[in-house]
Short mmCIF file of C-alpha atoms in Angstrom, two decimals:
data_model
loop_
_atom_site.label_atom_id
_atom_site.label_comp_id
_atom_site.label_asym_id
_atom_site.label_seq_id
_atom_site.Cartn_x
_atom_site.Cartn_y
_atom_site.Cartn_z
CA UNK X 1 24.66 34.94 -8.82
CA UNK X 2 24.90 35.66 -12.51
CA UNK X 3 24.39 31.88 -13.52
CA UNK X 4 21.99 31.26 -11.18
CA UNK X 5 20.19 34.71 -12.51
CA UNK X 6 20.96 33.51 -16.35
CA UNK X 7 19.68 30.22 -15.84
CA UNK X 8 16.31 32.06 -14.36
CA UNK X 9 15.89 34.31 -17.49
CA UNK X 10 16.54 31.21 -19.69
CA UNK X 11 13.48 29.56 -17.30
CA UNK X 12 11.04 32.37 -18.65
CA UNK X 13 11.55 32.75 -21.67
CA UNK X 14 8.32 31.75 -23.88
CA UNK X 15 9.82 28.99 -25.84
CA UNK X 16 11.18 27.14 -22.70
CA UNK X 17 9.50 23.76 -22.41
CA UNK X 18 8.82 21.49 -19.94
CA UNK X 19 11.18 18.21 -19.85
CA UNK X 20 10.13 14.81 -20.02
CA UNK X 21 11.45 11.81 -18.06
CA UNK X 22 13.27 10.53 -21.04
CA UNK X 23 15.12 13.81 -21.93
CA UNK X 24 17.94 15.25 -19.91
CA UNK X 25 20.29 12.12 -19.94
CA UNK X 26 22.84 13.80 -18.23
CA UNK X 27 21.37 13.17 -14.82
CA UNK X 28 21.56 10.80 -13.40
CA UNK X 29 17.98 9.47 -12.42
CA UNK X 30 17.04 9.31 -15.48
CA UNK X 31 16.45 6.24 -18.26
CA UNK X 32 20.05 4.75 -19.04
CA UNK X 33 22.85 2.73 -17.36
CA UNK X 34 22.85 2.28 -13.54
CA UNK X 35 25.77 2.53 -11.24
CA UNK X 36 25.55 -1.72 -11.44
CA UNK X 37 26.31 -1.42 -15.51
CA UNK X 38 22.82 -2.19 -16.61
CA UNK X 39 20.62 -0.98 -18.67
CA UNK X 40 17.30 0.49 -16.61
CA UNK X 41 14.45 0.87 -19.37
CA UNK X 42 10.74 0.93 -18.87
CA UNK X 43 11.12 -2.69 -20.60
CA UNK X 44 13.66 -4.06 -19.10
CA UNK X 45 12.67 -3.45 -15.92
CA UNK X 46 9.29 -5.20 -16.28
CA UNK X 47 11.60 -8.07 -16.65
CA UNK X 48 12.32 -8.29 -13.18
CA UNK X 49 9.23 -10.04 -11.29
CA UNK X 50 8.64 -7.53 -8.66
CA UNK X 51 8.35 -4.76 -10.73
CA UNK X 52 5.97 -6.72 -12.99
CA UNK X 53 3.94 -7.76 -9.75
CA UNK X 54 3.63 -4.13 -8.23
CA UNK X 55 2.87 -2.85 -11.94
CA UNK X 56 0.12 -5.66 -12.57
CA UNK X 57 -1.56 -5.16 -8.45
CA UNK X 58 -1.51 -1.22 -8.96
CA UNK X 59 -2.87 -1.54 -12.79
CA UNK X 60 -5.19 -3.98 -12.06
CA UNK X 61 -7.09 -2.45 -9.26
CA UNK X 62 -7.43 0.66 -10.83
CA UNK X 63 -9.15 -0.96 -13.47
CA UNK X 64 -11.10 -3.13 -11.80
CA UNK X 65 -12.79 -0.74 -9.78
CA UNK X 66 -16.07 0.67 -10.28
CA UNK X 67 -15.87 4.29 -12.29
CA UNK X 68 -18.82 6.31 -12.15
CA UNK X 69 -20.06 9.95 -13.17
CA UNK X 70 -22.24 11.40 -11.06
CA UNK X 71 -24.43 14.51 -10.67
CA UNK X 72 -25.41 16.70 -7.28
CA UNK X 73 -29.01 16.23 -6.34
CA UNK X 74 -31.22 19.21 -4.67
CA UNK X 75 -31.40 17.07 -1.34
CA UNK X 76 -27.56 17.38 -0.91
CA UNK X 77 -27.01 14.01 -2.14
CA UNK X 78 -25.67 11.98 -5.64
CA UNK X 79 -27.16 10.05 -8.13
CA UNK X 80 -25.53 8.33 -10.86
CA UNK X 81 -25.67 10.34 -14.21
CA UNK X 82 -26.04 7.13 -16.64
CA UNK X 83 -28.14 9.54 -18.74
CA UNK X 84 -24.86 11.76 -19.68
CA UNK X 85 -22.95 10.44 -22.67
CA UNK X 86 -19.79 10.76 -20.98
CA UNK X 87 -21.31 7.58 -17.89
CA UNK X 88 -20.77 4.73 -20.84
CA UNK X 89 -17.58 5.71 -21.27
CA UNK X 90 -15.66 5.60 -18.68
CA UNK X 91 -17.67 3.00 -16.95
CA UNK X 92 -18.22 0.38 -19.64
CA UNK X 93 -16.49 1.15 -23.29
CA UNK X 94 -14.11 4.39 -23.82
CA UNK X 95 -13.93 3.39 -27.34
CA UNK X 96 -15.06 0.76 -29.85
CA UNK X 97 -11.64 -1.49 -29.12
CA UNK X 98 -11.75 -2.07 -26.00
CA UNK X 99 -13.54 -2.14 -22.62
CA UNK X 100 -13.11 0.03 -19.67
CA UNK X 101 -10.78 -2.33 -17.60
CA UNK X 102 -8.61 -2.58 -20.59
CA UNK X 103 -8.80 1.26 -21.01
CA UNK X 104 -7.69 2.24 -17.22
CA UNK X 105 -4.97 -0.92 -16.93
CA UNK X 106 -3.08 0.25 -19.56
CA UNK X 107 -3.05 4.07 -18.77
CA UNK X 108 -2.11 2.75 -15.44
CA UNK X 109 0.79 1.06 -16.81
CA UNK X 110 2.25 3.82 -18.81
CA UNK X 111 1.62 5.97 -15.21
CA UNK X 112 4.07 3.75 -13.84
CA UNK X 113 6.41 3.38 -15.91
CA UNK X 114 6.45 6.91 -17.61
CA UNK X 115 4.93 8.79 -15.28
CA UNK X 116 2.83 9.78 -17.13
CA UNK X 117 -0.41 8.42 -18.69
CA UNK X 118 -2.13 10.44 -22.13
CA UNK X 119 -5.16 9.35 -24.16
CA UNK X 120 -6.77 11.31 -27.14
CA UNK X 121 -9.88 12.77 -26.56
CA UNK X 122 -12.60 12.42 -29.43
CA UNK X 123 -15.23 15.10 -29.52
CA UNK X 124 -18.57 15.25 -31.51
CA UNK X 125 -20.17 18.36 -33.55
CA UNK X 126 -21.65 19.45 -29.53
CA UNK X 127 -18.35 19.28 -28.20
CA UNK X 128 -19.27 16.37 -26.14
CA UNK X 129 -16.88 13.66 -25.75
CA UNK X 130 -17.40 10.96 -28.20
CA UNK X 131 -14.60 8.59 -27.01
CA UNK X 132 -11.08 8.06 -25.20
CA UNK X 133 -7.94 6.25 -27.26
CA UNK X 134 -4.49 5.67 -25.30
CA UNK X 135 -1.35 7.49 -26.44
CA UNK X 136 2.08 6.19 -25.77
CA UNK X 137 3.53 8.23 -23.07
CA UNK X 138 7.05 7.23 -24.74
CA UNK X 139 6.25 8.80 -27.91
CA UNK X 140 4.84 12.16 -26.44
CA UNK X 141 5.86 15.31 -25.98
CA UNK X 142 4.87 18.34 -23.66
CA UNK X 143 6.17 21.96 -25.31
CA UNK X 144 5.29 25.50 -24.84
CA UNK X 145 4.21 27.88 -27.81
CA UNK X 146 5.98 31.57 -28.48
CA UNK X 147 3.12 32.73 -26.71
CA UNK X 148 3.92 30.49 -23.59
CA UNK X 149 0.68 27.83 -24.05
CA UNK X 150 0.94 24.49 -23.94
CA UNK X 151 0.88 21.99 -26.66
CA UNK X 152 1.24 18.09 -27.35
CA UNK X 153 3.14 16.80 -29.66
CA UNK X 154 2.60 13.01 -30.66
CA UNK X 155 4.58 10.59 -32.70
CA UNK X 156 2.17 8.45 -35.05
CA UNK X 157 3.06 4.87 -35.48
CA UNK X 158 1.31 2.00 -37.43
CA UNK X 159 0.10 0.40 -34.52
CA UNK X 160 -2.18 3.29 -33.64
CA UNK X 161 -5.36 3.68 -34.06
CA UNK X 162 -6.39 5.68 -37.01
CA UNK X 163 -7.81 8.89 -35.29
CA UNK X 164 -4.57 11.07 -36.79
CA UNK X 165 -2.61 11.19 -39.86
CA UNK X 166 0.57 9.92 -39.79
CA UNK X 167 3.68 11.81 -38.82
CA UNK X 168 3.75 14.31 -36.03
CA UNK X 169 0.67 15.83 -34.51
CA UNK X 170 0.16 18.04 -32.39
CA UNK X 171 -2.86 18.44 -29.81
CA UNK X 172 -4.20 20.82 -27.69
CA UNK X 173 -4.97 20.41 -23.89
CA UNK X 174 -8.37 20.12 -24.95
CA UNK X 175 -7.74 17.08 -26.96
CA UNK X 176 -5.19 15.49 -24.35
CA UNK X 177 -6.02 13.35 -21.31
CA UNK X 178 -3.23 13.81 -19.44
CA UNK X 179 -2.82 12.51 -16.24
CA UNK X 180 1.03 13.55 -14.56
CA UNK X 181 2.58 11.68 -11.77
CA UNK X 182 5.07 13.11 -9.38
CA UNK X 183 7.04 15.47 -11.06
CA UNK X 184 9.34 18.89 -10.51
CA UNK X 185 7.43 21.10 -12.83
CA UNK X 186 3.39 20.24 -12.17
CA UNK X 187 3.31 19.88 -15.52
CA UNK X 188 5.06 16.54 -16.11
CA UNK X 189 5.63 13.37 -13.89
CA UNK X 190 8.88 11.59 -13.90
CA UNK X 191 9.32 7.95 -13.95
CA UNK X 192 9.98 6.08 -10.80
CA UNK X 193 11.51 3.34 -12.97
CA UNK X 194 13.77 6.30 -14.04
CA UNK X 195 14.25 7.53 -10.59
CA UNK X 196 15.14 4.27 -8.81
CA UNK X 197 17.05 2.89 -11.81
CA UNK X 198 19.96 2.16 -9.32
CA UNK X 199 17.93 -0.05 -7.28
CA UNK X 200 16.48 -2.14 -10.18
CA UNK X 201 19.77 -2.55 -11.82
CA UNK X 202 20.86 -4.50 -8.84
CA UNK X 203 18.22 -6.55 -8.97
CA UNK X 204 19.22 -7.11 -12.51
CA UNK X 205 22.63 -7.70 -11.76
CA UNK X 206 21.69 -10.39 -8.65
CA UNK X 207 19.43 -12.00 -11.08
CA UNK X 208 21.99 -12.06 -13.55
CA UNK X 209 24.56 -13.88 -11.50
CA UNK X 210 22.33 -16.48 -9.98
CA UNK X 211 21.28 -17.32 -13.56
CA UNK X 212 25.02 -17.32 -14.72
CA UNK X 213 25.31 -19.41 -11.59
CA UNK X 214 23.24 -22.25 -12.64
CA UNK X 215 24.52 -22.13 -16.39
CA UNK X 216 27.74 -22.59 -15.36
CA UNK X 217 26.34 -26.11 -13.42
CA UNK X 218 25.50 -24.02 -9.84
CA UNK X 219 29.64 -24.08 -9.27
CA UNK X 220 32.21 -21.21 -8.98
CA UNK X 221 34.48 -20.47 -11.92
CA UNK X 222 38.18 -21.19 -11.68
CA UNK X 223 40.77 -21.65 -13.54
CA UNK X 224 42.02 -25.12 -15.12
CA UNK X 225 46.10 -25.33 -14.95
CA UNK X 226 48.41 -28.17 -16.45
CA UNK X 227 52.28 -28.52 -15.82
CA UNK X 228 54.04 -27.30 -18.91
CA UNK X 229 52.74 -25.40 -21.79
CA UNK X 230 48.94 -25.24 -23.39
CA UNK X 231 49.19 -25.97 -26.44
CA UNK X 232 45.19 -24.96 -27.15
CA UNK X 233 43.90 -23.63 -24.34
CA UNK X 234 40.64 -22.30 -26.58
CA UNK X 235 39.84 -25.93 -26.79
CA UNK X 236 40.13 -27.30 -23.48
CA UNK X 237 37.72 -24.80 -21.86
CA UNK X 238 35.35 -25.44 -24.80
CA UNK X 239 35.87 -29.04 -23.98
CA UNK X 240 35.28 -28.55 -20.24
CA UNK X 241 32.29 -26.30 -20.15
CA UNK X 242 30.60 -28.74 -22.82
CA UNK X 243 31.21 -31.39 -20.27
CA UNK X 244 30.55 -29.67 -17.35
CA UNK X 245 28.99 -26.76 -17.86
CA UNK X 246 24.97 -26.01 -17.42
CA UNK X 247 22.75 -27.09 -14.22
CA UNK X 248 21.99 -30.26 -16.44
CA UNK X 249 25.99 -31.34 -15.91
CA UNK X 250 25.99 -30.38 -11.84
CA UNK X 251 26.25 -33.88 -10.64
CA UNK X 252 29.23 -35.24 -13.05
CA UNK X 253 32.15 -36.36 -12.07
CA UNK X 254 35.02 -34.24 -13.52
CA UNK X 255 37.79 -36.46 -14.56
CA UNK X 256 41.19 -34.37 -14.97
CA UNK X 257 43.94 -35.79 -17.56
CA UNK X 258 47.74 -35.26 -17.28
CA UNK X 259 48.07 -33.41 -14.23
CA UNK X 260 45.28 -30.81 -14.65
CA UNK X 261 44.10 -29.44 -11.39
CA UNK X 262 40.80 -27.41 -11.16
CA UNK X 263 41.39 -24.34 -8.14
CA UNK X 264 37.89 -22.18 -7.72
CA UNK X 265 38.59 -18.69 -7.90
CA UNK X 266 35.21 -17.51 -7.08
CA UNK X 267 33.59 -16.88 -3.37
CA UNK X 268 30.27 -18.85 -2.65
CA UNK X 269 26.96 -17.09 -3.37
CA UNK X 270 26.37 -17.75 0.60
CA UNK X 271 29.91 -15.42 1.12
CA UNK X 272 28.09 -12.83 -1.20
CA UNK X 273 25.00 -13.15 0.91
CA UNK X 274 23.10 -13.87 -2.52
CA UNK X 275 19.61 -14.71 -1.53
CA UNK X 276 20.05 -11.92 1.15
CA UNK X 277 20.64 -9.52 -1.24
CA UNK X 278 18.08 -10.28 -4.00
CA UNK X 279 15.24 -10.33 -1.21
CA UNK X 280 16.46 -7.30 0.26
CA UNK X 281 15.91 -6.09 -3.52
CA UNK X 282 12.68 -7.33 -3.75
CA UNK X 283 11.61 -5.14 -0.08
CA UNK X 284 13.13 -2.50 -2.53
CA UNK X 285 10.96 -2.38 -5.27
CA UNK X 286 8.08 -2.96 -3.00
CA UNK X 287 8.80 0.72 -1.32
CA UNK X 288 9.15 2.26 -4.89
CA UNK X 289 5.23 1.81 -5.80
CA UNK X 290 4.06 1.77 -1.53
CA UNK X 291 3.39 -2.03 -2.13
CA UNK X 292 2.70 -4.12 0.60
CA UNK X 293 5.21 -7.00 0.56
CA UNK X 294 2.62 -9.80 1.13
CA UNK X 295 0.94 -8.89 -2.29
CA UNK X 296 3.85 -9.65 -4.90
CA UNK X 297 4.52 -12.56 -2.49
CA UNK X 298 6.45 -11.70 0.55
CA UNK X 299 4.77 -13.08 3.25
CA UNK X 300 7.95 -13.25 5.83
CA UNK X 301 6.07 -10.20 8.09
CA UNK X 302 2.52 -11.06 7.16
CA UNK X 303 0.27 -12.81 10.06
CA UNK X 304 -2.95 -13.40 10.30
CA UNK X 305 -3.70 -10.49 12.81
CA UNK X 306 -1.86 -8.03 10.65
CA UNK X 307 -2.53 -8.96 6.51
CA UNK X 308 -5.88 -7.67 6.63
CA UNK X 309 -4.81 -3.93 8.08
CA UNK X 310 -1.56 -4.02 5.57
CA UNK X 311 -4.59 -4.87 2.71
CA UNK X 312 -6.44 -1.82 4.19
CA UNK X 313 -3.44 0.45 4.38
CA UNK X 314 -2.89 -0.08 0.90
CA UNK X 315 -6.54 1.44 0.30
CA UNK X 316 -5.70 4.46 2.21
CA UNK X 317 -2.29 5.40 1.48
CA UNK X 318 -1.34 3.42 -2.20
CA UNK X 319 -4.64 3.67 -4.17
CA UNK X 320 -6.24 6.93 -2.80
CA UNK X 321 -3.23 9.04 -4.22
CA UNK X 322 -3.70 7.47 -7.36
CA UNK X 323 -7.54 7.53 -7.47
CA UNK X 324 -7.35 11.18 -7.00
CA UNK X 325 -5.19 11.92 -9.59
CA UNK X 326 -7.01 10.13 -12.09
CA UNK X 327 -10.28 11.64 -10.64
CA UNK X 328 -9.21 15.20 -10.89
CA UNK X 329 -7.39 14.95 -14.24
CA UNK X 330 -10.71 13.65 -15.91
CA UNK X 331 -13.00 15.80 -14.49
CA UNK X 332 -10.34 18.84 -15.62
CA UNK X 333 -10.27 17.09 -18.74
CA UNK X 334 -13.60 15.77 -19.90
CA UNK X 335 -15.98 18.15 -18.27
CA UNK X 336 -16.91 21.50 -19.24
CA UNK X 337 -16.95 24.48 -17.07
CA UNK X 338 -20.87 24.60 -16.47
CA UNK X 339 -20.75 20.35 -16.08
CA UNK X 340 -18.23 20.71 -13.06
CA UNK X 341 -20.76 22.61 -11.50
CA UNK X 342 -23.17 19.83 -11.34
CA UNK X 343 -20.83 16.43 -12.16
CA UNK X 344 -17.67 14.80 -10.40
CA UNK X 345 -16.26 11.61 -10.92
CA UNK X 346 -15.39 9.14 -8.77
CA UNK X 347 -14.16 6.05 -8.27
CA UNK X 348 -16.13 3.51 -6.01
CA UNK X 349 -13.56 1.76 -3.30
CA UNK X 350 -16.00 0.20 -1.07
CA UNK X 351 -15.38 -3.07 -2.42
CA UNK X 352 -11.85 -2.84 -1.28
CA UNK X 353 -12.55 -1.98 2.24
CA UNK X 354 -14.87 -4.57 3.47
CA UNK X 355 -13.96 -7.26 5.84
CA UNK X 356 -14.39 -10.96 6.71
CA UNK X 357 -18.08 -12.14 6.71
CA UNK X 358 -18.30 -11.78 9.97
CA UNK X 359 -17.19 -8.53 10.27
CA UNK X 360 -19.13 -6.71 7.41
CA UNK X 361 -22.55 -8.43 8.99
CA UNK X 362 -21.95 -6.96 12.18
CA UNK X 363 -21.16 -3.68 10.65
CA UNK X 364 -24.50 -3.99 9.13
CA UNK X 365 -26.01 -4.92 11.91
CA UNK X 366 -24.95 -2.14 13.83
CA UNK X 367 -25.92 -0.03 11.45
CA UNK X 368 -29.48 -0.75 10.48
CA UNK X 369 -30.23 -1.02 14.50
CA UNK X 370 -29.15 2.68 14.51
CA UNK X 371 -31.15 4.34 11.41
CA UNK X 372 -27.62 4.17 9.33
CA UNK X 373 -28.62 1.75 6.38
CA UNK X 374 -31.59 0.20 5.51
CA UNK X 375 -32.26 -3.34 4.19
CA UNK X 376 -31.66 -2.63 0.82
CA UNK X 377 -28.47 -0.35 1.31
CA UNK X 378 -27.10 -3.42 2.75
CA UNK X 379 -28.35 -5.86 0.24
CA UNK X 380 -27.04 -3.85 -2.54
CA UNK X 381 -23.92 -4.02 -0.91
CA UNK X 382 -23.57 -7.45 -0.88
CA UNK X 383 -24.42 -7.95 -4.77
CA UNK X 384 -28.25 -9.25 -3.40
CA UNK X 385 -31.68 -8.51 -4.83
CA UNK X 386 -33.67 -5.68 -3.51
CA UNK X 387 -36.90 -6.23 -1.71
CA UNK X 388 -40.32 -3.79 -2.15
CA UNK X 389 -41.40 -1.13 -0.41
CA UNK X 390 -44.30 -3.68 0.84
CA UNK X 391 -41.40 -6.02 2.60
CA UNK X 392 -39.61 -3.25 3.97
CA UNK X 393 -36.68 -2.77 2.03
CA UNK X 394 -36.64 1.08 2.48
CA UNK X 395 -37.58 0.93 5.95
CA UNK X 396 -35.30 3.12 8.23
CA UNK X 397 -35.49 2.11 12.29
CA UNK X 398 -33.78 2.72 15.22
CA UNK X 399 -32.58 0.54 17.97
CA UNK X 400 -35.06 -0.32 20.98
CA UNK X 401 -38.41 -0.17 19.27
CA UNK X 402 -37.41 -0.88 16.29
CA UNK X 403 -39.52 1.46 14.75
CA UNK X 404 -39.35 4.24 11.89
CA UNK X 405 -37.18 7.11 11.82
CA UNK X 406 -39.97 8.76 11.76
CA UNK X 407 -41.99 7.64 14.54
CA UNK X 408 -39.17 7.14 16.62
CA UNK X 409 -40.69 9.80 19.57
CA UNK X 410 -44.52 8.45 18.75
CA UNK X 411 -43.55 5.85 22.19
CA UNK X 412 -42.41 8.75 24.33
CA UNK X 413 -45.28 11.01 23.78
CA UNK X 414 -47.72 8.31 24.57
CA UNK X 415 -45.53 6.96 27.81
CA UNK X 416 -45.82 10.93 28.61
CA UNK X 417 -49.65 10.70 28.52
CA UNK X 418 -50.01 7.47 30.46
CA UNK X 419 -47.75 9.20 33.06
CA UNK X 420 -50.39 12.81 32.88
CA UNK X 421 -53.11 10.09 33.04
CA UNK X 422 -51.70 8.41 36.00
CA UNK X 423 -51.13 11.84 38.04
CA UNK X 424 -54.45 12.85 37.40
CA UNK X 425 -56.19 9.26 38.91
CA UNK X 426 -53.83 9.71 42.24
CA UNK X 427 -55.03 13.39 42.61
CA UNK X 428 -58.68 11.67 42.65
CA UNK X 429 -57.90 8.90 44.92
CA UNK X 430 -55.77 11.57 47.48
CA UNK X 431 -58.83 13.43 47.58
CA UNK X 432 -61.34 10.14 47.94
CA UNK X 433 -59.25 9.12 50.90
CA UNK X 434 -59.59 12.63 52.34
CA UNK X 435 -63.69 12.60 52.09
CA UNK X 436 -63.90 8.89 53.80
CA UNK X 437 -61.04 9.93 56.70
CA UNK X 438 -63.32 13.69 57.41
CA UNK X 439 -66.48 12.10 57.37
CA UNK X 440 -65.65 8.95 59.32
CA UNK X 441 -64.26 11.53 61.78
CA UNK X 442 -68.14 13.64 61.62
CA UNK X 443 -70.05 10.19 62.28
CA UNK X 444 -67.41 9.70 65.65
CA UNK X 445 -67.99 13.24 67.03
CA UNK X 446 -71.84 13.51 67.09
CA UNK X 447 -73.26 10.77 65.77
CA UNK X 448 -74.77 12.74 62.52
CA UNK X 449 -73.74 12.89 59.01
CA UNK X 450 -72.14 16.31 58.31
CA UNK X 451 -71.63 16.93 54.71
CA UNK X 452 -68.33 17.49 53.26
CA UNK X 453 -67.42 20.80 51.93
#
């Protein structure tokens, strides 16, 4: 109990700092050598094409959707707040180098490799933000002050833009976007490059040895052997793998001199199960980032009847995780106390969940028949001019009469008085019938006219 207690002081203690995903190299899930002897690095990795692909699908629809601020209305509603300064920022230009997309892709990038994702945050005189500049995550640090608050540190390089002087700097919270991924601490994510390092080493390795394969002219290595003694044996393998070495030299004819013999040494890449292990890799990577298969090009499970829910799936359970995180960490980050009162941010998805033609128009369908949308909700949906008030754009009605919301009981109240109306002319005719039957029945009895009470 005394380490574990010791190591719980040491936890306290104000100068204690939070640890990145690059520091700690003595465990194992972090950046370094993999159990297959390569090298896992945030670059290295994006050599292998289905870590690129899931990086690139993940990056680029984060950027590519629409990013909006918006305000709370007093008819418990939204409206978009393009009047604040903070709207042209994130939605169209964060800073004078470079556009939204390019903004959001590349944080996105660093989020997945790094785990985490930083960008400066310029202020004006009114403490208003003036604009956003990305930070490299690999060149940041998180610490803790004698006093326990946090602090940035940031190593300056030339490549950066000129917004701090050169050197170290460090930053307070208020001058960091910082959005964390999954992490041990809440304070910093940890790479999932870094944490499934063993897996993409493998995939290294395969890739390794089916390009080693095909250098050495897609046949095993073995070993060359000649009765007596070698009297160079340097310069007969040189002399053999110039001739016969390389995919280019696959189909030669090897000619053996003075009672060489060639015997293969190696097993097949069928007896390794090659291909079935570097697809089996590739299924892999594609659970690291939650990627369906189909979209870095596995399309061995995808059908027709089932692409479109995997496509949908990935809405729900890939990008919303993500979407929140960045939506939380820049309303934490960019608005003030008395803005989060009346702003949020959000990202706009419903691009990503429509359907087929067919399927979106009978949405619509059913829901302008049922007071949901009107004409112009659904024609601003679909990217379509908006028609006037005059036309009917605006025009809510309801299934049946097809009439406005409004009016929707105007056809029951009047049904109501035809029906009072009705009652009232049968009540007259009973009665009429009763006069002609009683004095029919007088004229019978004694031949005079009585008159009816």
């Amino acid at each position: 109990m005394s380490i574990f207690s010791g190591l719980f002081r040491s936890r306290d203690k104000p100068g204690h700092r939070p640890k990145d995903s690059t520091n700690g190299s003595g465990y194992r899930y972090y950046f370094g050598s993999s159990s297959s002897g390569k090298a896992v690095t945030e670059r290295s990795a994006m050599q292998i094409s289905a870590v690129y692909a899931c990086v690139r699908v993940l990056s680029e629809a984060i950027a590519s959707l629409p990013l909006h601020l918006y305000r709370y209305t007093d008819k418990n509603s939204k409206e978009k707040a393009v009047d604040h300064p903070l709207y042209p920022l994130l939605h169209d230009e964060p800073n004078p180098e470079m556009t939204s997309f390019i903004f959001r892709e590349t944080l996105m990038t660093h989020l997945l490799l790094w785990g985490n994702a930083y960008a400066q945050i310029i202020r004006n005189g009114r403490g208003e933000v003036a604009a956003l500049y990305p930070l490299m995550a690999n060149r940041m640090r998180v610490n803790r002050d004698e006093n326990g608050h946090l602090y940035y540190e940031y190593q300056m390089s030339t490549s950066d833009a000129p917004t701090m002087k050169a050197g170290t700097v460090r930053l307070m919270p208020n001058d960091v976007l910082h959005i964390p991924g999954l992490g041990f601490d809440g304070l910093v994510g940890y790479s999932p490059i870094a944490m499934a390092k063993n897996s993409i080493g493998m995939a290294m390795a395969t890739e390794e040895y089916g390009a080693t394969f095909f250098k050495n002219g897609a046949n095993p290595s073995g070993i060359l052997s000649m009765p007596g003694v070698v009297k160079d044996p340097e310069k007969i393998r040189n002399s053999w793998e110039a001739g016969f070495g390389g995919s280019s030299n696959s189909n030669k004819v090897a000619i053996l001199e003075e009672g060489m013999t060639y015997t293969p040494i190696s097993i097949s890449p069928e007896q390794a199960q090659f291909l079935e292990t570097r697809k089996f890799q590739l299924d892999e990577i594609a659970r690291i980032f939650r990627i369906p298969p189909h979209m870095i090009g596995d399309l061995e499970h995808a059908t027709f009847s089932n692409i479109e829910q995997q496509s949908l799936e990935f809405v729900s359970y890939t990008l919303e995780p993500w979407l929140v995180r960045w939506e939380q960490s820049m309303q934490r980050s960019l608005l003030s106390p008395e803005e989060k009162k009346s702003y949020f941010i959000r990202f706009n998805v419903d691009g990503l969940l429509r359907g087929d033609y067919q399927s979106r128009m009978n949405g619509y369908s059913t829901g302008i028949q049922n007071g949901i949308f009107s004409v112009n909700d659904v024609r601003e949906l679909e990217n379509m001019d908006l028609l006037s008030d005059e036309e009917g754009g605006n025009i809510h009605v309801l299934n049946g009469n097809v009439v406005k919301l409004a009016d929707a009981g105007s056809a029951y109240n009047q049904n109501s008085n035809k029906e009072d109306t009705n009652g009232k002319g049968k009540q007259v005719l009973e009665m009429g019938k009763k006069q002609a039957a009683r004095s029919s029945k007088s004229r019978t009895g004694n031949g005079r006219t009585d008159a009816v009470p």
